[in-house]
CSV table of C-alpha atoms in Angstrom, one decimal:
chain,number,residue,atom,x,y,z
G,27,MET,CA,-61.1,-42.9,-13.8
G,28,ALA,CA,-60.0,-41.1,-16.9
G,29,ASN,CA,-60.9,-37.8,-15.1
G,30,LYS,CA,-58.5,-38.6,-12.2
G,31,LYS,CA,-55.6,-39.3,-14.6
G,32,GLN,CA,-56.3,-36.1,-16.6
G,33,ILE,CA,-56.3,-34.1,-13.3
G,34,LYS,CA,-53.0,-35.6,-12.1
G,35,LYS,CA,-51.4,-35.0,-15.6
G,36,SER,CA,-52.7,-31.4,-15.5
G,37,GLU,CA,-51.2,-30.8,-12.0
G,38,LYS,CA,-47.9,-32.3,-13.1
G,39,GLN,CA,-47.8,-29.8,-16.1
G,40,LYS,CA,-48.4,-26.9,-13.7
G,41,VAL,CA,-45.6,-28.0,-11.3
G,42,ASN,CA,-43.0,-28.4,-14.0
G,43,PRO,CA,-42.9,-24.7,-15.0
G,44,LEU,CA,-42.8,-23.7,-11.3
G,45,MET,CA,-40.0,-26.2,-10.7
G,46,ILE,CA,-38.1,-25.0,-13.7
G,47,GLY,CA,-38.4,-21.4,-12.6
G,48,ALA,CA,-37.3,-22.2,-9.0
G,49,VAL,CA,-34.2,-24.1,-10.3
G,50,ALA,CA,-33.4,-21.2,-12.7
G,51,VAL,CA,-33.5,-18.7,-9.8
G,52,ALA,CA,-31.4,-20.9,-7.6
G,53,ALA,CA,-28.8,-21.3,-10.4
G,54,ILE,CA,-28.6,-17.6,-10.9
G,55,ALA,CA,-28.2,-17.0,-7.2
G,56,VAL,CA,-25.4,-19.6,-7.0
G,57,SER,CA,-23.7,-18.1,-10.0
G,58,LEU,CA,-23.7,-14.6,-8.4
G,59,VAL,CA,-22.2,-15.9,-5.2
G,60,LEU,CA,-19.5,-18.0,-6.9
G,61,PHE,CA,-18.5,-15.5,-9.5
G,62,ALA,CA,-18.9,-12.2,-7.7
G,63,PRO,CA,-15.6,-10.4,-6.9
G,64,LYS,CA,-14.4,-11.0,-3.3
G,65,GLY,CA,-13.9,-8.2,-0.9
G,66,SER,CA,-15.0,-5.3,-3.1
G,67,LYS,CA,-17.1,-2.6,-1.5
G,68,ASN,CA,-17.4,-0.2,-4.4
G,69,SER,CA,-19.4,0.1,-7.6
G,70,ASN,CA,-16.4,-1.1,-9.6
G,71,ALA,CA,-16.8,-4.5,-8.2
G,72,GLY,CA,-15.8,-6.3,-11.4
G,73,SER,CA,-12.8,-4.1,-12.2
G,74,VAL,CA,-9.2,-4.9,-11.3
G,75,ASN,CA,-7.8,-2.8,-8.5
G,76,THR,CA,-4.3,-2.1,-9.9
G,77,THR,CA,-3.1,-0.4,-6.7
G,78,GLU,CA,-3.8,-3.5,-4.7
G,79,THR,CA,-2.3,-5.7,-7.4
G,80,ILE,CA,0.9,-3.6,-7.5
G,81,ALA,CA,1.2,-3.4,-3.7
G,82,SER,CA,0.7,-7.0,-3.1
G,83,ALA,CA,3.1,-8.0,-5.8
G,84,ASN,CA,5.8,-5.7,-4.4
G,85,THR,CA,5.2,-6.1,-0.7
G,86,ALA,CA,7.6,-9.1,-0.2
G,87,GLU,CA,10.3,-7.4,-2.3
G,88,ALA,CA,9.9,-4.1,-0.4
G,89,ALA,CA,10.0,-5.8,3.0
G,90,ALA,CA,13.1,-7.8,1.9
G,91,SER,CA,14.9,-4.7,0.8
G,92,SER,CA,14.2,-2.7,4.0
G,93,LYS,CA,16.7,-2.8,6.8
G,94,LYS,CA,16.6,-1.9,10.4
G,95,ALA,CA,17.9,1.6,11.1
G,96,ALA,CA,21.2,1.9,12.9
G,97,LEU,CA,21.0,3.9,16.1
G,98,ASN,CA,23.6,5.8,18.2
G,99,ASP,CA,23.7,5.8,22.0
G,100,ASP,CA,21.0,8.5,22.1
G,101,GLY,CA,18.6,6.5,20.0
G,102,ASP,CA,19.1,8.8,17.0
G,103,VAL,CA,19.2,7.2,13.5
G,104,VAL,CA,22.7,7.2,11.9
G,105,ILE,CA,23.1,6.8,8.1
G,106,ASN,CA,26.5,6.3,6.6
G,107,VAL,CA,26.8,8.6,3.5
G,108,ALA,CA,29.1,6.1,1.7
G,109,ASP,CA,26.3,3.5,1.7
G,110,ILE,CA,23.9,5.7,-0.2
G,111,THR,CA,23.5,5.5,-4.0
G,112,GLU,CA,21.0,6.4,-6.7
G,113,ASN,CA,19.2,3.2,-5.6
G,114,ALA,CA,17.3,4.2,-2.5
G,115,THR,CA,18.1,2.4,0.8
G,116,PHE,CA,14.9,1.8,2.7
G,117,TYR,CA,15.0,1.7,6.5
G,118,GLU,CA,12.6,0.8,9.2
G,119,TYR,CA,12.5,2.5,12.6
G,120,ASP,CA,10.5,1.2,15.6
G,121,PHE,CA,8.9,3.9,17.8
G,122,ASN,CA,7.0,2.4,20.7
G,123,GLY,CA,5.8,-0.5,18.6
G,124,THR,CA,5.0,1.6,15.5
G,125,THR,CA,7.1,0.6,12.5
G,126,MET,CA,8.1,3.7,10.6
G,127,GLY,CA,9.7,3.7,7.2
G,128,PHE,CA,12.1,6.1,5.6
G,129,PHE,CA,14.7,6.1,2.9
G,130,ALA,CA,17.9,7.8,1.7
G,131,VAL,CA,18.9,8.3,-1.9
G,132,LYS,CA,21.6,10.1,-3.9
G,133,ALA,CA,20.1,12.8,-6.2
G,134,SER,CA,21.5,13.6,-9.6
G,135,ASP,CA,23.4,16.6,-8.1
G,136,GLY,CA,25.2,14.2,-5.7
G,137,THR,CA,23.3,15.3,-2.6
G,138,ILE,CA,21.8,12.8,-0.2
G,139,ARG,CA,18.0,13.1,0.1
G,140,THR,CA,16.1,11.6,3.0
G,141,ALA,CA,12.3,11.2,3.4
G,142,LEU,CA,9.7,9.3,5.4
G,143,ASN,CA,8.4,6.5,3.3
G,144,THR,CA,4.8,7.6,3.4
G,145,CYS,CA,2.7,9.8,1.2
G,146,GLN,CA,1.6,13.1,2.6
G,147,VAL,CA,-1.9,12.8,1.1
G,148,CYS,CA,-2.5,9.0,1.4
G,149,ASN,CA,-0.8,8.4,4.8
G,150,GLY,CA,-3.9,6.9,6.4
G,151,SER,CA,-3.8,3.9,4.0
G,152,PRO,CA,-1.6,0.8,4.6
G,153,TYR,CA,-0.5,1.2,0.9
G,154,ALA,CA,0.8,4.8,1.4
G,155,TYR,CA,4.4,4.0,0.8
G,156,PHE,CA,6.8,4.6,-2.1
G,157,GLU,CA,8.8,2.2,-4.2
G,158,GLN,CA,11.6,3.4,-6.5
G,159,GLN,CA,11.1,2.9,-10.2
G,160,GLY,CA,14.2,4.2,-12.0
G,161,ASP,CA,14.6,7.9,-11.2
G,162,SER,CA,11.2,8.3,-9.7
G,163,PHE,CA,9.2,7.0,-6.7
G,164,GLN,CA,5.6,5.8,-7.0
G,165,CYS,CA,3.0,5.9,-4.2
G,166,GLN,CA,1.6,2.4,-3.9
G,167,ASN,CA,-1.8,3.8,-2.8
G,168,CYS,CA,-2.7,6.4,-5.5
G,169,GLY,CA,0.0,5.6,-8.1
G,170,ASN,CA,1.4,9.2,-8.3
G,171,GLN,CA,5.1,9.3,-9.3
G,172,PHE,CA,7.6,11.7,-7.8
G,173,SER,CA,11.0,12.6,-9.2
G,174,LEU,CA,14.1,11.4,-7.3
G,175,ASP,CA,15.5,14.9,-7.5
G,176,MET,CA,12.5,16.3,-5.6
G,177,ILE,CA,12.9,14.0,-2.6
G,178,GLY,CA,13.3,16.2,0.5
G,179,GLN,CA,12.4,19.3,-1.4
G,180,GLU,CA,8.6,19.6,-1.3
G,181,ARG,CA,6.1,19.6,1.5
G,182,GLY,CA,2.4,18.8,0.9
G,183,GLY,CA,0.9,16.9,-2.0
G,184,CYS,CA,1.3,13.3,-2.9
G,185,ASN,CA,5.0,12.9,-2.2
G,186,PRO,CA,7.2,11.4,0.5
G,187,VAL,CA,7.4,13.4,3.7
G,188,PRO,CA,10.7,15.3,3.5
G,189,ILE,CA,13.4,15.1,6.2
G,190,THR,CA,14.9,18.5,5.6
G,191,GLU,CA,18.3,19.9,6.6
G,192,ASP,CA,16.6,21.5,9.6
G,193,ASP,CA,15.4,18.0,10.7
G,194,GLU,CA,18.8,16.2,10.5
G,195,LYS,CA,22.5,16.8,11.2
G,196,ALA,CA,24.8,15.9,8.3
G,197,ASN,CA,28.5,15.9,7.5
G,198,ASP,CA,30.6,14.2,4.9
G,199,THR,CA,30.4,10.8,6.5
G,200,LYS,CA,27.1,10.5,8.2
G,201,ILE,CA,23.6,11.8,8.6
G,202,VAL,CA,22.0,11.8,12.0
G,203,ILE,CA,18.2,12.0,12.3
G,204,PRO,CA,17.1,12.7,15.9
G,205,ALA,CA,14.7,10.2,17.6
G,206,LYS,CA,12.5,13.2,18.4
G,207,TYR,CA,11.8,13.6,14.6
G,208,PHE,CA,10.4,10.1,14.5
G,209,LYS,CA,8.4,10.6,17.7
G,210,ASP,CA,6.9,13.7,16.2
G,211,ASN,CA,5.9,11.8,13.0
G,212,ALA,CA,4.9,8.5,14.4
G,213,GLU,CA,1.1,9.2,13.9
G,214,ARG,CA,1.6,9.1,10.1
G,215,PHE,CA,2.4,5.4,10.4
G,216,THR,CA,-0.5,4.2,12.4
G,217,ASN,CA,-1.8,2.0,9.5
G,218,TRP,CA,1.5,1.8,7.5
G,219,LYS,CA,1.8,-1.5,5.7
G,220,LYS,CA,-0.8,-3.2,7.9
G,221,PHE,CA,-2.5,-5.1,5.1
């Protein structure tokens, strides 16, 4: 009878290390699931994505500060020059269900600059839009900053898509941007602000 008790005791001692190992593995697996970053697909899974943080923090503010573009009878956008200051006015224009953003701002030389509110490099991203920070504009996708005085002056690179003098008709009181200009650029906004 002593032999049976010794065998059972010996079996219990073998089970305990296996049980402890299994519990440890399960605990590690649960910890990884609970504490792993959510939604990250890159090797920097534990790092903070500042672009997403900035964009999400400013999205409500940017949406609240955008206004619907005023249109004339031909469907062209009309901007009143008197309404434009050094603080950009952000507009939204709807082209066949695609929301397009643009803005107007007064440069330091007093001229009114207009641009599509999407980055020429990043425009496939929902975060490829600019927000004003003092006298510069920052792409919410890549973080590049662009001088207010360069708005409407440069094509290519990480800056807002310029609406040039050739693209618009302007006088002392208003700027008119033809509907055709928006139609020609609608593709740039396929994913714009679709978070």
